[in-house]
CSV table of C-alpha atoms in Angstrom, one decimal:
chain,number,residue,atom,x,y,z
A,236,MET,CA,27.3,145.0,150.5
A,237,ARG,CA,26.6,144.9,154.3
A,238,SER,CA,23.5,143.2,155.4
A,239,VAL,CA,22.3,142.2,158.7
A,240,VAL,CA,19.9,139.3,159.3
A,241,LYS,CA,18.5,138.9,162.7
A,242,VAL,CA,18.6,135.5,164.0
A,243,PRO,CA,17.3,134.0,167.3
A,244,ASP,CA,19.9,132.2,169.4
A,245,ASN,CA,18.4,128.7,168.8
A,246,GLU,CA,18.6,129.3,165.1
A,247,LYS,CA,22.2,130.4,165.5
A,248,ILE,CA,23.0,127.1,167.2
A,249,ALA,CA,21.3,125.2,164.4
A,250,LEU,CA,23.4,127.2,161.9
A,251,LEU,CA,26.5,126.3,163.8
A,252,GLU,CA,25.5,122.6,163.8
A,253,GLU,CA,25.0,122.7,160.1
A,254,MET,CA,28.4,124.5,159.7
A,255,LEU,CA,30.1,121.9,161.6
A,256,ASP,CA,28.3,118.9,160.0
A,257,LEU,CA,26.8,117.9,163.3
A,258,ASP,CA,23.2,116.5,164.0
A,259,ASN,CA,20.5,118.8,165.4
A,260,GLY,CA,20.7,119.2,169.2
A,261,THR,CA,24.4,118.2,169.4
A,262,LEU,CA,25.6,121.7,170.5
A,263,LYS,CA,24.5,123.4,173.9
A,264,VAL,CA,25.4,126.8,174.9
A,265,GLU,CA,28.0,125.3,177.3
A,266,THR,CA,29.6,123.0,174.8
A,267,LYS,CA,33.3,123.7,174.6
A,268,LEU,CA,34.8,124.1,171.3
A,269,ASP,CA,37.9,122.2,172.0
A,270,ALA,CA,35.6,119.3,172.4
A,271,ILE,CA,34.1,119.4,169.0
A,272,ASN,CA,35.7,117.1,166.6
A,273,ASN,CA,35.1,119.2,163.6
A,274,TRP,CA,36.5,122.5,165.1
A,275,ASP,CA,39.4,122.9,163.0
A,276,SER,CA,40.9,125.8,160.7
A,277,MET,CA,38.2,125.1,158.1
A,278,ALA,CA,35.5,125.5,160.8
A,279,VAL,CA,37.2,128.9,161.7
A,280,ILE,CA,36.9,129.9,158.1
A,281,SER,CA,33.2,128.7,158.0
A,282,LEU,CA,32.6,130.9,161.2
A,283,ILE,CA,34.1,133.9,159.5
A,284,ALA,CA,31.8,133.5,156.6
A,285,LEU,CA,28.7,133.0,158.8
A,286,PHE,CA,29.3,136.2,160.8
A,287,ASP,CA,30.1,138.2,157.4
A,288,GLU,CA,26.9,136.8,156.0
A,289,TYR,CA,24.6,137.1,158.9
A,290,ALA,CA,26.0,140.0,161.0
A,291,GLY,CA,27.6,141.9,158.3
A,292,GLU,CA,30.7,142.0,160.3
A,293,THR,CA,34.4,140.9,159.9
A,294,ILE,CA,35.6,138.9,163.0
A,295,THR,CA,39.4,138.7,163.6
A,296,ILE,CA,41.4,135.7,164.2
A,297,THR,CA,42.3,137.2,167.7
A,298,GLN,CA,38.6,137.3,168.4
A,299,ILE,CA,38.1,133.7,167.4
A,300,LYS,CA,41.0,132.6,169.6
A,301,GLU,CA,39.4,134.0,172.5
A,302,LEU,CA,36.2,131.9,171.9
A,303,VAL,CA,35.9,129.0,174.5
A,304,THR,CA,32.1,127.9,174.5
A,305,ILE,CA,29.2,128.0,172.0
A,306,LYS,CA,27.9,130.7,174.4
A,307,ASP,CA,31.0,133.0,173.7
A,308,ILE,CA,30.2,132.6,169.9
A,309,LEU,CA,26.5,133.7,170.5
A,310,ASP,CA,27.7,136.6,172.4
A,311,LEU,CA,30.1,137.7,169.9
A,312,TRP,CA,27.4,137.3,167.3
A,313,ASN,CA,24.9,139.3,169.2
A,314,SER,CA,27.4,142.1,169.9
A,315,ALA,CA,28.3,142.2,166.2
A,316,MET,CA,24.7,142.7,165.4
A,317,GLY,CA,24.3,145.3,168.2
A,318,SER,CA,21.4,143.6,169.6
A,319,ASN,CA,20.5,140.8,172.1
A,320,ASP,CA,17.4,139.1,170.5
B,196,LEU,CA,50.4,138.2,114.0
B,197,ILE,CA,51.7,141.8,113.8
B,198,LYS,CA,55.5,141.3,113.4
B,199,SER,CA,58.1,143.4,114.9
B,200,GLY,CA,58.3,146.8,112.9
B,201,GLY,CA,54.8,146.2,111.4
B,202,GLY,CA,51.7,148.4,111.6
B,203,ASP,CA,50.9,149.9,115.0
B,204,THR,CA,47.5,150.0,116.5
B,205,LEU,CA,48.7,150.0,120.1
B,206,ASN,CA,45.9,147.8,121.3
B,207,ALA,CA,46.4,144.6,123.1
B,208,SER,CA,44.3,141.4,123.4
B,209,ILE,CA,44.7,137.8,124.5
B,210,ARG,CA,45.3,135.7,121.2
B,211,ALA,CA,45.6,132.2,122.6
B,212,ILE,CA,45.9,130.3,125.8
B,213,SER,CA,47.3,126.7,126.4
B,214,TYR,CA,48.2,124.9,129.6
B,215,TYR,CA,50.3,121.9,130.7
B,216,LEU,CA,49.5,120.0,134.0
B,217,PRO,CA,52.2,117.5,135.2
B,218,GLU,CA,51.4,113.8,134.9
B,219,GLN,CA,51.8,112.8,138.4
B,220,ILE,CA,48.4,112.9,140.3
B,221,LEU,CA,47.7,113.3,144.0
B,222,ASN,CA,44.1,112.2,144.9
B,223,ASN,CA,42.0,112.6,148.2
B,224,ASP,CA,42.2,108.9,149.0
B,225,GLN,CA,46.0,109.3,149.2
B,226,LEU,CA,45.6,112.4,151.4
B,227,ALA,CA,42.9,110.8,153.8
B,228,ALA,CA,45.3,107.9,154.2
B,229,ILE,CA,47.9,110.0,155.9
B,230,TYR,CA,45.8,112.6,157.6
B,231,ASP,CA,44.0,111.5,160.8
B,232,ASN,CA,40.3,112.2,160.9
B,233,TRP,CA,40.0,113.2,157.4
B,234,THR,CA,38.1,111.3,154.6
B,235,ALA,CA,38.4,111.7,150.8
B,236,GLU,CA,34.7,112.8,151.0
B,237,LYS,CA,35.4,115.5,153.5
B,238,ILE,CA,38.4,116.9,151.7
B,239,PHE,CA,36.3,117.2,148.4
B,240,GLU,CA,33.3,118.7,150.4
B,241,LYS,CA,35.5,121.4,151.9
B,242,THR,CA,37.7,122.2,148.9
B,243,GLY,CA,35.8,121.3,145.7
B,244,ILE,CA,39.2,119.4,144.7
B,245,LYS,CA,39.3,115.7,143.8
B,246,THR,CA,42.9,115.6,142.3
B,247,ARG,CA,46.0,117.8,142.1
B,248,HIS,CA,48.6,117.4,139.4
B,249,ILE,CA,52.2,117.3,141.1
B,250,ALA,CA,55.6,117.9,139.4
B,251,SER,CA,57.9,115.0,139.5
B,252,GLU,CA,61.1,115.5,141.5
B,253,ASP,CA,63.0,116.4,138.6
B,254,GLU,CA,60.5,118.4,136.9
B,255,TYR,CA,60.7,122.3,137.6
B,256,ALA,CA,58.9,125.5,136.8
B,257,SER,CA,60.9,125.9,133.6
B,258,ASP,CA,59.9,122.6,132.4
B,259,LEU,CA,56.2,123.3,133.0
B,260,ALA,CA,56.6,126.4,131.3
B,261,GLU,CA,58.3,125.1,128.4
B,262,LYS,CA,55.7,122.4,127.9
B,263,ALA,CA,52.9,125.0,128.1
B,264,ALA,CA,54.5,127.3,125.5
B,265,LEU,CA,55.2,124.5,123.0
B,266,LEU,CA,51.6,123.6,123.3
B,267,LEU,CA,50.7,127.2,122.7
B,268,PHE,CA,52.9,127.3,119.7
B,269,GLU,CA,51.6,124.0,118.3
B,270,GLU,CA,47.9,124.4,118.9
B,271,ASN,CA,47.8,128.0,117.5
B,272,ASP,CA,50.4,127.7,114.6
B,273,ILE,CA,52.6,130.2,116.3
B,274,ASN,CA,56.2,130.9,115.2
B,275,PRO,CA,58.5,131.4,118.1
B,276,GLU,CA,60.5,133.9,115.9
B,277,ASP,CA,57.5,136.3,116.3
B,278,ILE,CA,57.8,136.5,120.0
B,279,ASP,CA,59.4,139.7,121.1
B,280,PHE,CA,59.1,139.6,124.9
B,281,ILE,CA,58.9,136.7,127.4
B,282,MET,CA,57.2,137.5,130.8
B,283,LEU,CA,57.1,134.9,133.4
B,284,ALA,CA,55.5,134.6,136.9
B,285,THR,CA,56.8,132.1,139.4
B,286,GLN,CA,57.4,131.7,143.1
B,287,SER,CA,59.2,128.4,142.6
B,288,PRO,CA,62.0,129.5,140.0
B,289,ASP,CA,64.7,126.9,139.0
B,290,TYR,CA,67.2,129.2,140.4
B,291,ILE,CA,67.5,132.4,142.5
B,292,LEU,CA,69.3,133.6,139.5
B,293,PRO,CA,69.2,133.6,136.5
B,294,THR,CA,65.8,134.5,135.4
B,295,THR,CA,63.5,131.6,134.4
B,296,ALA,CA,62.2,133.6,131.3
B,297,CYS,CA,65.9,133.9,130.1
B,298,ILE,CA,66.5,130.3,130.1
B,299,LEU,CA,63.2,129.7,128.3
B,300,GLN,CA,64.3,132.2,125.4
B,301,ASN,CA,67.1,129.6,124.6
B,302,ARG,CA,64.9,126.6,125.2
B,303,LEU,CA,62.0,127.7,123.0
B,304,GLY,CA,64.0,129.4,120.0
B,305,ILE,CA,62.8,132.8,120.7
B,306,PRO,CA,65.0,135.5,119.0
B,307,LYS,CA,67.8,137.0,120.9
B,308,SER,CA,66.1,140.6,120.3
B,309,ALA,CA,63.3,139.4,122.7
B,310,GLY,CA,63.2,140.9,126.2
B,311,ALA,CA,62.7,138.5,129.1
B,312,ILE,CA,61.8,139.1,132.7
B,313,ASP,CA,60.5,137.1,135.7
B,314,TYR,CA,58.2,138.6,138.3
B,315,ASN,CA,57.4,137.4,141.9
B,316,LEU,CA,53.6,137.3,142.4
B,317,GLY,CA,51.3,134.5,143.2
B,318,CYS,CA,47.4,134.2,142.8
B,319,SER,CA,47.3,138.0,141.4
B,320,ALA,CA,50.0,137.4,138.8
B,321,PHE,CA,48.0,136.8,135.7
B,322,ILE,CA,46.2,140.1,136.1
B,323,TYR,CA,49.6,141.9,136.7
B,324,GLY,CA,50.8,140.2,133.6
B,325,LEU,CA,48.0,141.4,131.6
B,326,ALA,CA,48.5,145.0,132.7
B,327,LEU,CA,52.4,144.9,132.0
B,328,SER,CA,51.9,143.2,128.7
B,329,LYS,CA,49.2,145.8,127.7
B,330,GLY,CA,51.7,148.6,129.0
B,331,LEU,CA,54.4,147.2,126.7
B,332,ILE,CA,52.3,146.8,123.7
B,333,SER,CA,50.6,150.2,124.0
B,334,THR,CA,53.9,152.0,124.3
B,335,ASN,CA,55.1,150.1,121.1
B,336,ILE,CA,58.0,148.4,123.0
B,337,CYS,CA,56.8,145.0,121.8
B,338,LYS,CA,54.0,143.4,119.7
B,339,ASN,CA,53.9,139.7,120.8
B,340,VAL,CA,54.3,139.0,124.5
B,341,LEU,CA,54.6,135.4,125.5
B,342,LEU,CA,53.3,135.5,129.2
B,343,ILE,CA,53.7,132.3,131.2
B,344,MET,CA,52.4,131.4,134.7
B,345,ALA,CA,54.5,128.4,135.9
B,346,GLU,CA,54.2,127.2,139.5
B,347,THR,CA,55.3,124.2,141.6
B,348,TYR,CA,54.0,125.1,144.9
B,349,SER,CA,54.2,121.3,145.8
B,350,LYS,CA,58.0,121.7,146.1
B,351,HIS,CA,57.5,124.2,149.0
B,352,ILE,CA,54.6,122.2,150.7
B,353,HIS,CA,55.4,119.8,153.7
B,354,PRO,CA,53.8,116.5,153.1
B,355,MET,CA,51.9,116.7,156.4
B,356,ASP,CA,50.6,120.2,156.1
B,357,LYS,CA,46.9,119.6,155.5
B,358,SER,CA,46.1,123.3,155.1
B,359,THR,CA,48.0,123.6,151.9
B,360,ARG,CA,48.6,120.2,150.4
B,361,THR,CA,44.8,119.6,150.1
B,362,ILE,CA,44.4,122.7,148.1
B,363,PHE,CA,47.4,123.5,145.8
B,364,GLY,CA,48.4,121.7,142.5
B,365,ASP,CA,51.1,122.4,140.0
B,366,GLY,CA,50.6,123.6,136.6
B,367,ALA,CA,51.6,126.1,133.9
B,368,ALA,CA,49.6,128.3,131.3
B,369,ALA,CA,51.2,130.2,128.3
B,370,ILE,CA,49.3,133.1,127.0
B,371,LEU,CA,50.0,135.1,123.8
B,372,VAL,CA,49.0,138.8,124.3
B,373,SER,CA,49.4,140.6,121.0
B,374,MET,CA,49.1,144.0,119.4
B,375,ASN,CA,45.7,143.8,117.7
B,376,GLU,CA,43.1,145.9,116.0
B,377,ILE,CA,40.8,145.1,118.7
B,378,ASP,CA,41.2,146.4,122.3
B,379,GLY,CA,40.7,143.2,124.1
B,380,ILE,CA,42.2,144.1,127.6
B,381,ASN,CA,40.2,147.0,129.1
B,382,GLU,CA,40.8,149.0,132.4
B,383,PHE,CA,42.4,147.5,135.5
B,384,ILE,CA,42.1,147.9,139.3
B,385,LEU,CA,45.1,146.8,141.2
B,386,GLY,CA,46.0,146.7,145.0
B,387,THR,CA,48.4,145.7,147.7
B,388,ASP,CA,48.5,145.3,151.4
B,389,GLY,CA,51.9,144.4,152.6
B,390,SER,CA,50.7,144.3,156.1
B,391,GLY,CA,49.4,140.8,155.4
B,392,ALA,CA,52.9,139.5,154.0
B,393,GLY,CA,53.1,137.2,156.8
B,394,ASN,CA,49.8,135.4,156.1
B,395,LEU,CA,51.1,133.5,153.0
B,396,ILE,CA,55.0,133.0,153.3
B,397,ILE,CA,57.9,130.8,153.0
B,398,PRO,CA,59.9,132.3,155.9
B,399,ALA,CA,63.3,130.9,155.2
B,400,GLY,CA,65.4,130.4,152.1
B,401,GLY,CA,65.8,134.1,151.2
B,402,MET,CA,68.7,136.3,152.3
B,403,LYS,CA,67.0,137.4,155.6
B,404,LEU,CA,66.7,133.8,157.0
B,405,LYS,CA,68.9,131.6,155.2
B,406,ASN,CA,68.4,127.8,155.1
B,407,SER,CA,70.2,126.2,157.9
B,408,ASN,CA,69.9,123.2,160.4
B,409,ASP,CA,67.5,125.4,162.4
B,410,THR,CA,65.2,126.3,159.4
B,411,ILE,CA,64.6,122.5,158.5
B,412,ILE,CA,63.1,121.6,161.9
B,413,ASP,CA,59.5,120.5,161.6
B,414,VAL,CA,57.0,122.0,163.9
B,415,GLU,CA,53.3,120.9,164.2
B,416,ASP,CA,50.7,123.6,164.5
B,417,GLU,CA,47.4,123.7,166.7
B,418,ASN,CA,45.6,122.1,163.9
B,419,GLY,CA,47.9,119.1,163.6
B,420,SER,CA,49.5,120.3,160.3
B,421,ILE,CA,53.3,120.0,160.2
B,422,ARG,CA,55.9,122.3,158.5
B,423,SER,CA,59.4,123.8,158.8
B,424,SER,CA,60.5,127.5,158.0
B,425,GLN,CA,61.4,126.3,154.7
B,426,ASN,CA,57.9,125.2,153.8
B,427,LEU,CA,54.9,127.4,152.5
B,428,TYR,CA,52.8,128.6,155.4
B,429,MET,CA,49.2,129.8,154.8
B,430,ASN,CA,47.0,131.4,157.5
B,431,GLY,CA,43.8,130.3,155.8
B,432,PRO,CA,41.3,132.3,158.1
B,433,GLU,CA,43.3,135.5,157.7
B,434,VAL,CA,43.6,135.1,153.9
B,435,PHE,CA,39.8,134.4,153.7
B,436,ASN,CA,39.1,137.6,155.7
B,437,PHE,CA,41.3,139.4,153.3
B,438,THR,CA,39.6,138.0,150.4
B,439,ILE,CA,36.0,138.6,151.5
B,440,ASP,CA,37.0,142.2,152.2
B,441,VAL,CA,38.9,143.1,149.1
B,442,VAL,CA,37.2,141.1,146.2
B,443,PRO,CA,33.7,142.4,146.3
B,444,LYS,CA,35.1,146.1,146.3
B,445,THR,CA,37.4,145.3,143.6
B,446,VAL,CA,34.6,143.7,141.4
B,447,ASN,CA,32.6,147.0,142.0
B,448,ASP,CA,35.5,149.2,141.3
B,449,VAL,CA,36.6,147.5,138.0
B,450,LEU,CA,33.0,147.7,136.7
B,451,ILE,CA,32.9,151.4,137.5
B,452,LYS,CA,36.1,152.0,136.0
B,453,ASN,CA,35.0,150.2,132.7
B,454,HIS,CA,31.6,152.0,132.8
B,455,LEU,CA,29.8,148.7,132.9
B,456,SER,CA,27.3,146.9,135.3
B,457,MET,CA,27.2,143.3,136.4
B,458,ASP,CA,24.5,142.6,133.7
B,459,ASP,CA,27.0,143.6,131.0
B,460,ILE,CA,29.4,140.7,132.0
B,461,ASP,CA,29.0,137.5,130.3
B,462,LEU,CA,31.3,135.4,132.6
B,463,PHE,CA,33.2,136.1,136.0
B,464,ILE,CA,36.3,134.1,136.5
B,465,PHE,CA,38.1,134.5,139.8
B,466,HIS,CA,41.4,132.9,140.8
B,467,GLN,CA,40.4,129.4,141.6
B,468,ALA,CA,41.2,129.4,145.3
B,469,ASN,CA,38.8,126.8,146.5
B,470,GLN,CA,35.2,125.9,146.2
B,471,PHE,CA,34.3,127.2,149.7
B,472,MET,CA,35.7,130.6,149.0
B,473,LEU,CA,34.3,130.9,145.6
B,474,ASN,CA,30.8,130.0,146.4
B,475,TYR,CA,30.9,132.4,149.2
B,476,LEU,CA,32.1,135.2,147.0
B,477,ARG,CA,29.8,134.4,144.4
B,478,LYS,CA,26.8,134.7,147.0
B,479,LYS,CA,28.2,137.8,148.6
B,480,ILE,CA,28.7,139.7,145.3
B,481,LYS,CA,25.4,138.4,144.0
B,482,ILE,CA,26.5,136.9,140.8
B,483,PRO,CA,24.2,134.5,139.1
B,484,GLU,CA,25.6,130.9,139.2
B,485,GLU,CA,25.4,130.5,135.4
B,486,LYS,CA,27.7,133.6,135.1
B,487,PHE,CA,30.3,132.4,137.4
B,488,TYR,CA,33.0,129.9,136.4
B,489,VAL,CA,34.3,127.3,138.9
B,490,ASN,CA,36.5,124.4,137.7
B,491,ILE,CA,39.0,123.0,140.2
B,492,GLU,CA,37.9,119.5,140.8
B,493,GLN,CA,40.9,118.1,138.7
B,494,THR,CA,43.6,120.6,139.1
B,495,GLY,CA,43.4,122.3,142.5
B,496,ASN,CA,44.5,125.7,143.2
B,497,THR,CA,47.2,126.3,140.7
B,498,VAL,CA,48.1,129.8,141.9
B,499,SER,CA,49.1,132.2,139.1
B,500,ALA,CA,48.0,129.6,136.3
B,501,SER,CA,44.4,129.1,137.7
B,502,ILE,CA,42.8,132.0,135.8
B,503,PRO,CA,44.1,131.3,132.3
B,504,ILE,CA,43.6,127.5,133.0
B,505,ALA,CA,39.9,128.5,133.8
B,506,LEU,CA,39.6,130.8,130.8
B,507,ARG,CA,40.8,127.9,128.5
B,508,MET,CA,38.5,125.4,130.0
B,509,ALA,CA,35.5,127.8,129.8
B,510,GLU,CA,36.2,128.4,126.1
B,511,LYS,CA,36.4,124.5,125.4
B,512,GLU,CA,33.1,124.2,127.2
B,513,GLY,CA,31.6,126.8,125.3
B,514,ARG,CA,30.9,129.0,128.3
B,515,ILE,CA,32.9,131.8,126.5
B,516,LYS,CA,32.5,132.9,122.9
B,517,LYS,CA,34.1,135.6,120.7
B,518,GLY,CA,33.2,139.1,121.8
B,519,ASP,CA,32.1,138.1,125.4
B,520,LYS,CA,33.1,140.3,128.1
B,521,VAL,CA,34.8,138.5,130.8
B,522,LEU,CA,35.6,140.0,134.4
B,523,LEU,CA,38.8,138.5,135.9
B,524,VAL,CA,39.9,138.9,139.6
B,525,GLY,CA,43.2,137.6,141.0
B,526,PHE,CA,44.0,137.7,144.8
B,527,GLY,CA,46.5,136.2,147.2
B,528,VAL,CA,50.0,136.4,148.4
B,529,GLY,CA,51.6,139.7,149.0
B,530,LEU,CA,48.7,140.4,149.9
B,531,SER,CA,48.2,141.4,146.3
B,532,TRP,CA,45.1,141.8,144.1
B,533,GLY,CA,43.9,142.8,140.6
B,534,ALA,CA,41.1,142.8,138.3
B,535,THR,CA,40.3,143.6,134.8
B,536,ILE,CA,37.7,143.0,132.1
B,537,ILE,CA,38.7,141.4,128.8
B,538,ARG,CA,37.0,141.0,125.5
B,539,TRP,CA,37.3,137.5,124.3
């Protein structure tokens, strides 16, 4: 059932914006998760689903708790896929 | 019905299902009014739920169970005299003891010769109930099992806990599982992972942490939800992780065990957890939308009752007909899961 879909960073950000019901261009790599209004437990569940779907990887709650900025999500995503494209 | 002492085929099947939902309704407008930054639309969008039925203050699991069973008898012309086993799943029993099923034997006029037990499981309980009923019937211990799923999680939920109050609704389903010429309940896959016990839990109220002045203290979590140790706690992200790991494997395993493929299944009915989770599972397992049943808009997640309620709704809507193969999966508190394939 594992499938890995390679997605460039700008598209990853667009997927995160869609996930958080935010307008295009709202998120920057340096945006802090705490500053995002919709960053709640539902968003965490959506992020788990996004990683499972696109990276074929289960992320733990411990890993999510360590995330501070959008860049941290991108780094985790890229390492989950084993690539930096 | 095959009566006690009658012909013994040792096959079991589901003969009938009825359900009861309490009258009181909790809608998204009421919830949005008390939760900061939440709108009725957002709650619906995230959960797929518009209303939940909530037991009134003096209405308990036994009352919901009784009403569902009386409906089952009435709608299907069943005589309570023919029931020879009552099996009831609840995690909100009237009492720690006695057993709710024993109380119901008396209230429903079921013969004293009937066996009666409660068992403590949540969202996987219906699958386990079918497995146990099949076991009792195939070993000729009984012929007509009254299986009841009766849950009032609302009594465990703190009014200010957004993570659970938006999702769970109360309800009960009564199911008649009978000895039958047709083998209507096929092979099972069951599973358990007690390492996740803390992810869906009411910490206080048992013997280990008795209710006290300390256990009623409300604490606000990082998401702004409030609860005490006597309330239901759900770690949504951990439960989601568990589900997306276990459910696809379980579907695959139950198909293999029954020598069937996805194409052979007429309808998939999973525990009706919430819309987001169900949609994600459907996509991940690659089940066609027309073969996947979701109906939680008016009921919310009714825990153990959700699969039999969905089965009955699907039947009423003409989504399942006689002879159809329906794949059922339950998963949740324990952590516990189970799947089977039934022939309708």
